[in-house]
């Protein structure tokens, strides 16, 4: 079997306080803390490759990295269009030429979907070790005067070491697309635009049903899941999902207060912080851009 052995992370070096922008956007402390939930954001002027290399260095400080046979990068904001950024990252890391290497252009659901891809490919072709990167520096496509986006998004990266020697394997996956939310978040002329109400309605109406159906298909109940990790889109969205799923406070996390919505890096960032906890089953759920959503149950039980 294959699974996640460890995760390296990196955050943008710049810190932006949302409290310092209260007057500009006509917001108060309650809005910052209870609605969006992001007190500060982490941003960078550097690109995807720089952030991914920092995440890799963090991973390397914890685990020995050798014989990488597969590298996948999830990003919608690559440094350049051609060649694919994963190829450039592969070059910087000086990996073996005998390595499968490609990009996946997904947002907030990207980590879960890419995890399904890398596990499947590595199993099919008998690979031993792989790297799954995520990085979406949205700050370079943000209008600093747009309240709907500039208060939310931060820049960061993650890299998951996929190995036959693992902490968590994936018990199952479930995917979906809500067409009505397909254009709720879009980028035109290099400026990100978002219909916040449409995003919230999509998450609040679709995701609880999706998760309940997923658990039902696996003959699991919520009590058998130690932790529910939702994409950290905003505090209000996470709290709403927990309320509609009737989760106790210790069953879910909102931990992005100091760095913001990290898009495809959102789930691995929070997962990295709890990997060493004594948890048997973790449900991870990503949702957002394109109306895409995906869930997996990670388990220590083989």
Coordinates of C-alpha atoms in Angstrom, one line a residue:
X1 CA 0.0 0.0 0.0
X2 CA 0.9 3.6 -0.4
X3 CA 0.1 6.7 1.7
X4 CA 1.3 10.0 3.2
X5 CA 4.5 9.7 5.1
X6 CA 5.0 13.4 5.9
X7 CA 4.3 16.9 4.7
X8 CA 6.5 20.0 4.3
X9 CA 5.0 23.5 4.2
X10 CA 6.0 27.0 3.4
X11 CA 4.2 30.4 3.9
X12 CA 4.7 33.7 2.2
X13 CA 7.3 35.9 4.0
X14 CA 5.1 39.0 4.1
X15 CA 2.4 39.5 6.8
X16 CA -0.7 41.7 6.1
X17 CA -3.0 42.6 9.0
X18 CA -6.7 42.7 8.2
X19 CA -7.2 44.7 11.4
X20 CA -5.1 47.5 9.8
X21 CA -7.6 47.6 6.9
X22 CA -10.8 47.9 9.0
X23 CA -11.4 51.6 8.1
X24 CA -10.6 51.1 4.4
X25 CA -13.2 48.4 4.0
X26 CA -15.7 49.4 6.7
X27 CA -15.3 46.2 8.7
X28 CA -15.0 45.5 12.5
X29 CA -13.2 42.9 14.7
X30 CA -16.3 40.6 14.7
X31 CA -16.3 40.5 10.9
X32 CA -12.6 39.6 10.9
X33 CA -12.7 37.0 13.6
X34 CA -16.1 35.4 13.2
X35 CA -16.9 35.8 9.5
X36 CA -13.7 35.6 7.4
X37 CA -11.6 34.3 10.3
X38 CA -8.3 35.6 8.9
X39 CA -6.6 38.0 11.2
X40 CA -3.4 38.2 9.1
X41 CA -2.5 37.0 5.6
X42 CA 0.8 35.6 4.4
X43 CA 1.9 36.7 0.9
X44 CA 5.0 36.7 -1.2
X45 CA 6.4 38.4 -4.3
X46 CA 8.1 35.1 -5.2
X47 CA 6.6 32.5 -7.4
X48 CA 5.4 28.9 -7.3
X49 CA 8.9 27.3 -7.7
X50 CA 10.4 29.4 -4.8
X51 CA 7.6 28.5 -2.4
X52 CA 7.6 24.8 -3.4
X53 CA 11.4 24.7 -2.8
X54 CA 10.9 26.1 0.6
X55 CA 8.2 23.5 1.4
X56 CA 10.6 20.8 0.1
X57 CA 13.4 22.0 2.4
X58 CA 11.0 21.8 5.4
X59 CA 10.1 18.2 4.4
X60 CA 13.7 17.3 3.9
X61 CA 14.5 18.6 7.4
X62 CA 12.1 15.9 8.8
X63 CA 12.5 13.0 6.4
X64 CA 15.1 11.5 4.1
X65 CA 14.1 12.0 0.4
X66 CA 15.3 9.5 -2.1
X67 CA 14.4 7.7 -5.4
X68 CA 11.5 10.0 -6.3
X69 CA 9.6 8.4 -9.3
X70 CA 6.6 10.7 -9.5
X71 CA 6.1 14.5 -9.0
X72 CA 2.7 16.2 -9.3
X73 CA 2.1 19.9 -8.8
X74 CA -1.3 21.4 -8.2
X75 CA -1.6 25.0 -9.2
X76 CA -3.7 27.5 -11.1
X77 CA -1.1 30.3 -10.9
X78 CA 2.0 28.8 -12.4
X79 CA 5.1 31.0 -12.9
X80 CA 4.9 30.6 -16.7
X81 CA 2.6 28.9 -19.0
X82 CA 5.1 26.7 -20.9
X83 CA 6.8 24.5 -19.9
X84 CA 4.7 23.0 -17.1
X85 CA 6.0 24.3 -13.8
X86 CA 6.5 20.8 -12.4
X87 CA 9.2 20.2 -15.0
X88 CA 11.0 23.3 -13.8
X89 CA 10.6 22.1 -10.2
X90 CA 11.9 18.7 -11.2
X91 CA 15.0 20.4 -12.6
X92 CA 15.6 22.5 -9.5
X93 CA 15.3 19.4 -7.3
X94 CA 17.7 17.5 -9.6
X95 CA 15.5 14.4 -9.5
X96 CA 16.0 11.3 -11.6
X97 CA 15.1 11.5 -15.3
X98 CA 13.0 8.3 -14.7
X99 CA 10.3 10.4 -13.1
X100 CA 6.6 11.0 -14.0
X101 CA 6.1 14.7 -13.8
X102 CA 3.0 16.9 -14.5
X103 CA 0.7 19.7 -13.3
X104 CA -2.9 19.6 -12.3
X105 CA -4.8 22.9 -12.8
X106 CA -7.3 22.7 -9.9
X107 CA -8.0 25.0 -6.9
X108 CA -9.4 24.2 -3.5
X109 CA -10.4 20.6 -4.3
X110 CA -7.0 20.0 -5.9
X111 CA -5.1 18.3 -3.0
X112 CA -7.7 15.6 -2.6
X113 CA -8.0 14.9 -6.4
X114 CA -4.3 15.0 -6.9
X115 CA -3.8 12.6 -4.0
X116 CA -6.2 10.2 -5.7
X117 CA -4.2 10.5 -8.9
X118 CA -0.7 10.0 -7.4
X119 CA -1.8 7.1 -5.3
X120 CA -3.4 5.4 -8.3
X121 CA -0.5 6.0 -10.7
X122 CA 2.1 4.9 -8.2
X123 CA 0.2 1.8 -7.4
X124 CA -0.4 0.9 -11.1
X125 CA 3.2 1.3 -12.1
X126 CA 4.9 -0.1 -9.0
X127 CA 6.4 3.2 -7.8
X128 CA 7.9 3.5 -4.3
X129 CA 8.2 7.2 -3.6
X130 CA 6.5 10.4 -4.9
X131 CA 6.1 14.1 -4.2
X132 CA 2.7 15.9 -4.3
X133 CA 3.2 19.7 -4.4
X134 CA 0.5 22.3 -4.0
X135 CA 1.0 26.1 -4.5
X136 CA -1.4 28.8 -5.6
X137 CA -0.1 32.3 -4.9
X138 CA -3.3 34.2 -5.5
X139 CA -1.9 37.5 -4.3
X140 CA -0.5 38.2 -7.7
X141 CA -4.0 38.2 -9.2
X142 CA -5.7 40.1 -6.4
X143 CA -7.1 43.6 -6.7
X144 CA -6.1 45.2 -3.4
X145 CA -9.2 47.3 -3.4
X146 CA -11.6 44.4 -3.8
X147 CA -13.1 43.6 -0.4
X148 CA -14.4 40.2 -1.7
X149 CA -10.9 38.8 -2.3
X150 CA -8.1 40.9 -0.8
X151 CA -9.1 40.0 2.8
X152 CA -9.2 36.3 2.2
X153 CA -6.3 34.8 0.2
X154 CA -2.7 34.1 1.3
X155 CA 0.3 32.5 -0.4
X156 CA 1.8 29.2 0.6
X157 CA 2.9 25.8 -0.6
X158 CA 3.0 22.2 0.6
X159 CA 4.7 19.0 -0.4
X160 CA 3.4 15.6 0.6
X161 CA 5.8 12.6 0.6
X162 CA 4.0 9.6 -0.8
X163 CA 5.6 6.3 0.1
X164 CA 5.0 2.6 0.9
X165 CA 6.2 3.5 4.4
X166 CA 3.4 5.8 5.4
X167 CA 1.5 7.3 8.3
X168 CA -1.9 7.5 6.6
X169 CA -3.4 5.7 3.6
X170 CA -6.5 6.6 1.8
X171 CA -9.5 4.4 2.6
X172 CA -11.7 5.9 -0.1
X173 CA -12.4 9.0 -2.3
X174 CA -15.5 10.7 -3.5
X175 CA -15.7 13.6 -6.1
X176 CA -18.3 16.0 -7.6
X177 CA -18.9 19.2 -9.5
X178 CA -21.7 21.7 -8.8
X179 CA -22.3 23.3 -12.1
X180 CA -24.3 26.2 -10.6
X181 CA -21.1 27.4 -8.8
X182 CA -18.8 26.9 -11.8
X183 CA -18.1 30.6 -12.3
X184 CA -18.5 31.8 -8.7
X185 CA -14.7 32.3 -8.7
X186 CA -13.0 33.3 -11.9
X187 CA -10.0 35.2 -13.2
X188 CA -10.3 37.5 -16.1
X189 CA -7.5 39.8 -17.4
X190 CA -5.3 38.6 -14.5
X191 CA -7.7 39.8 -11.8
X192 CA -9.5 37.4 -9.5
X193 CA -13.2 37.9 -9.0
X194 CA -15.5 36.1 -6.6
X195 CA -19.2 36.0 -5.8
X196 CA -18.9 35.3 -2.1
X197 CA -22.6 34.6 -1.6
X198 CA -22.6 32.0 -4.4
X199 CA -19.5 30.3 -3.0
X200 CA -21.1 30.1 0.5
X201 CA -24.5 28.8 -0.9
X202 CA -22.6 26.1 -2.9
X203 CA -20.6 25.0 0.1
X204 CA -23.4 25.1 2.6
X205 CA -25.9 23.2 0.5
X206 CA -23.7 20.7 -1.3
X207 CA -20.9 19.7 1.0
X208 CA -22.9 18.4 4.0
X209 CA -25.0 16.2 1.7
X210 CA -21.8 15.0 -0.1
X211 CA -20.1 14.1 3.2
X212 CA -23.2 12.3 4.6
X213 CA -23.5 10.3 1.3
X214 CA -19.8 9.4 1.4
X215 CA -20.0 8.1 4.9
X216 CA -23.2 6.2 4.1
X217 CA -21.6 4.5 1.1
X218 CA -18.7 3.3 3.4
X219 CA -21.1 2.2 6.2
X220 CA -19.4 4.7 8.5
X221 CA -21.0 7.1 11.0
X222 CA -19.6 10.5 12.1
X223 CA -18.5 9.1 15.5
X224 CA -16.0 6.8 13.7
X225 CA -14.2 9.9 12.2
X226 CA -11.7 11.4 14.6
X227 CA -11.3 14.7 12.7
X228 CA -13.1 16.5 9.8
X229 CA -10.7 18.8 7.9
X230 CA -12.6 21.2 5.6
X231 CA -11.0 23.5 3.1
X232 CA -10.3 26.7 5.1
X233 CA -12.3 29.0 2.8
X234 CA -13.4 31.2 5.7
X235 CA -14.3 30.7 9.4
X236 CA -18.0 31.2 8.6
X237 CA -18.0 28.5 6.0
X238 CA -16.2 26.0 8.2
X239 CA -18.5 26.7 11.2
X240 CA -21.6 26.4 9.0
X241 CA -20.5 23.0 7.6
X242 CA -19.7 21.8 11.2
X243 CA -23.1 23.0 12.4
X244 CA -25.1 21.3 9.5
X245 CA -23.2 18.1 10.1
X246 CA -23.8 18.4 13.8
X247 CA -20.1 18.0 14.7
X248 CA -18.8 18.6 18.2
X249 CA -16.1 21.3 18.5
X250 CA -13.3 18.9 18.9
X251 CA -14.2 17.1 15.7
X252 CA -13.2 19.9 13.3
X253 CA -10.5 22.6 12.9
X254 CA -10.2 26.2 11.8
X255 CA -6.5 27.0 12.0
X256 CA -5.9 29.5 9.1
X257 CA -6.3 32.6 11.2
X258 CA -2.7 33.7 10.7
X259 CA -2.2 33.0 7.0
X260 CA -5.5 33.0 5.1
X261 CA -7.2 30.9 2.4
X262 CA -4.4 28.9 0.8
X263 CA -6.5 27.4 -2.0
X264 CA -5.0 23.9 -2.9
X265 CA -2.5 24.2 0.0
X266 CA -5.3 24.7 2.5
X267 CA -5.8 21.0 3.5
X268 CA -2.2 19.9 3.5
X269 CA -1.3 22.9 5.7
X270 CA -3.8 21.9 8.4
X271 CA -3.1 18.2 7.9
X272 CA 0.6 18.7 8.5
X273 CA -0.2 20.2 11.9
X274 CA -2.1 17.1 13.1
X275 CA -0.2 14.3 11.4
X276 CA 1.5 13.2 14.7
X277 CA -1.7 13.2 16.7
X278 CA -3.2 9.8 17.7
X279 CA -6.0 9.8 15.1
X280 CA -7.2 6.7 13.3
X281 CA -9.5 8.3 10.7
X282 CA -9.5 11.8 9.2
X283 CA -12.0 13.0 6.6
X284 CA -10.5 15.7 4.4
X285 CA -12.8 17.7 2.1
X286 CA -11.8 20.3 -0.5
X287 CA -14.3 22.5 -2.4
X288 CA -14.4 25.8 -4.3
X289 CA -13.1 27.0 -7.7
X290 CA -15.1 25.6 -10.6
X291 CA -17.7 24.2 -8.2
X292 CA -15.4 21.2 -7.8
X293 CA -15.4 19.2 -4.5
X294 CA -13.7 16.1 -3.3
X295 CA -13.3 14.1 -0.1
X296 CA -11.2 11.3 1.2
X297 CA -10.9 9.4 4.4
X298 CA -7.3 8.9 5.6
X299 CA -6.7 6.1 8.0
X300 CA -3.9 4.4 10.0
X301 CA -5.8 1.2 9.8
X302 CA -4.6 -1.1 7.1

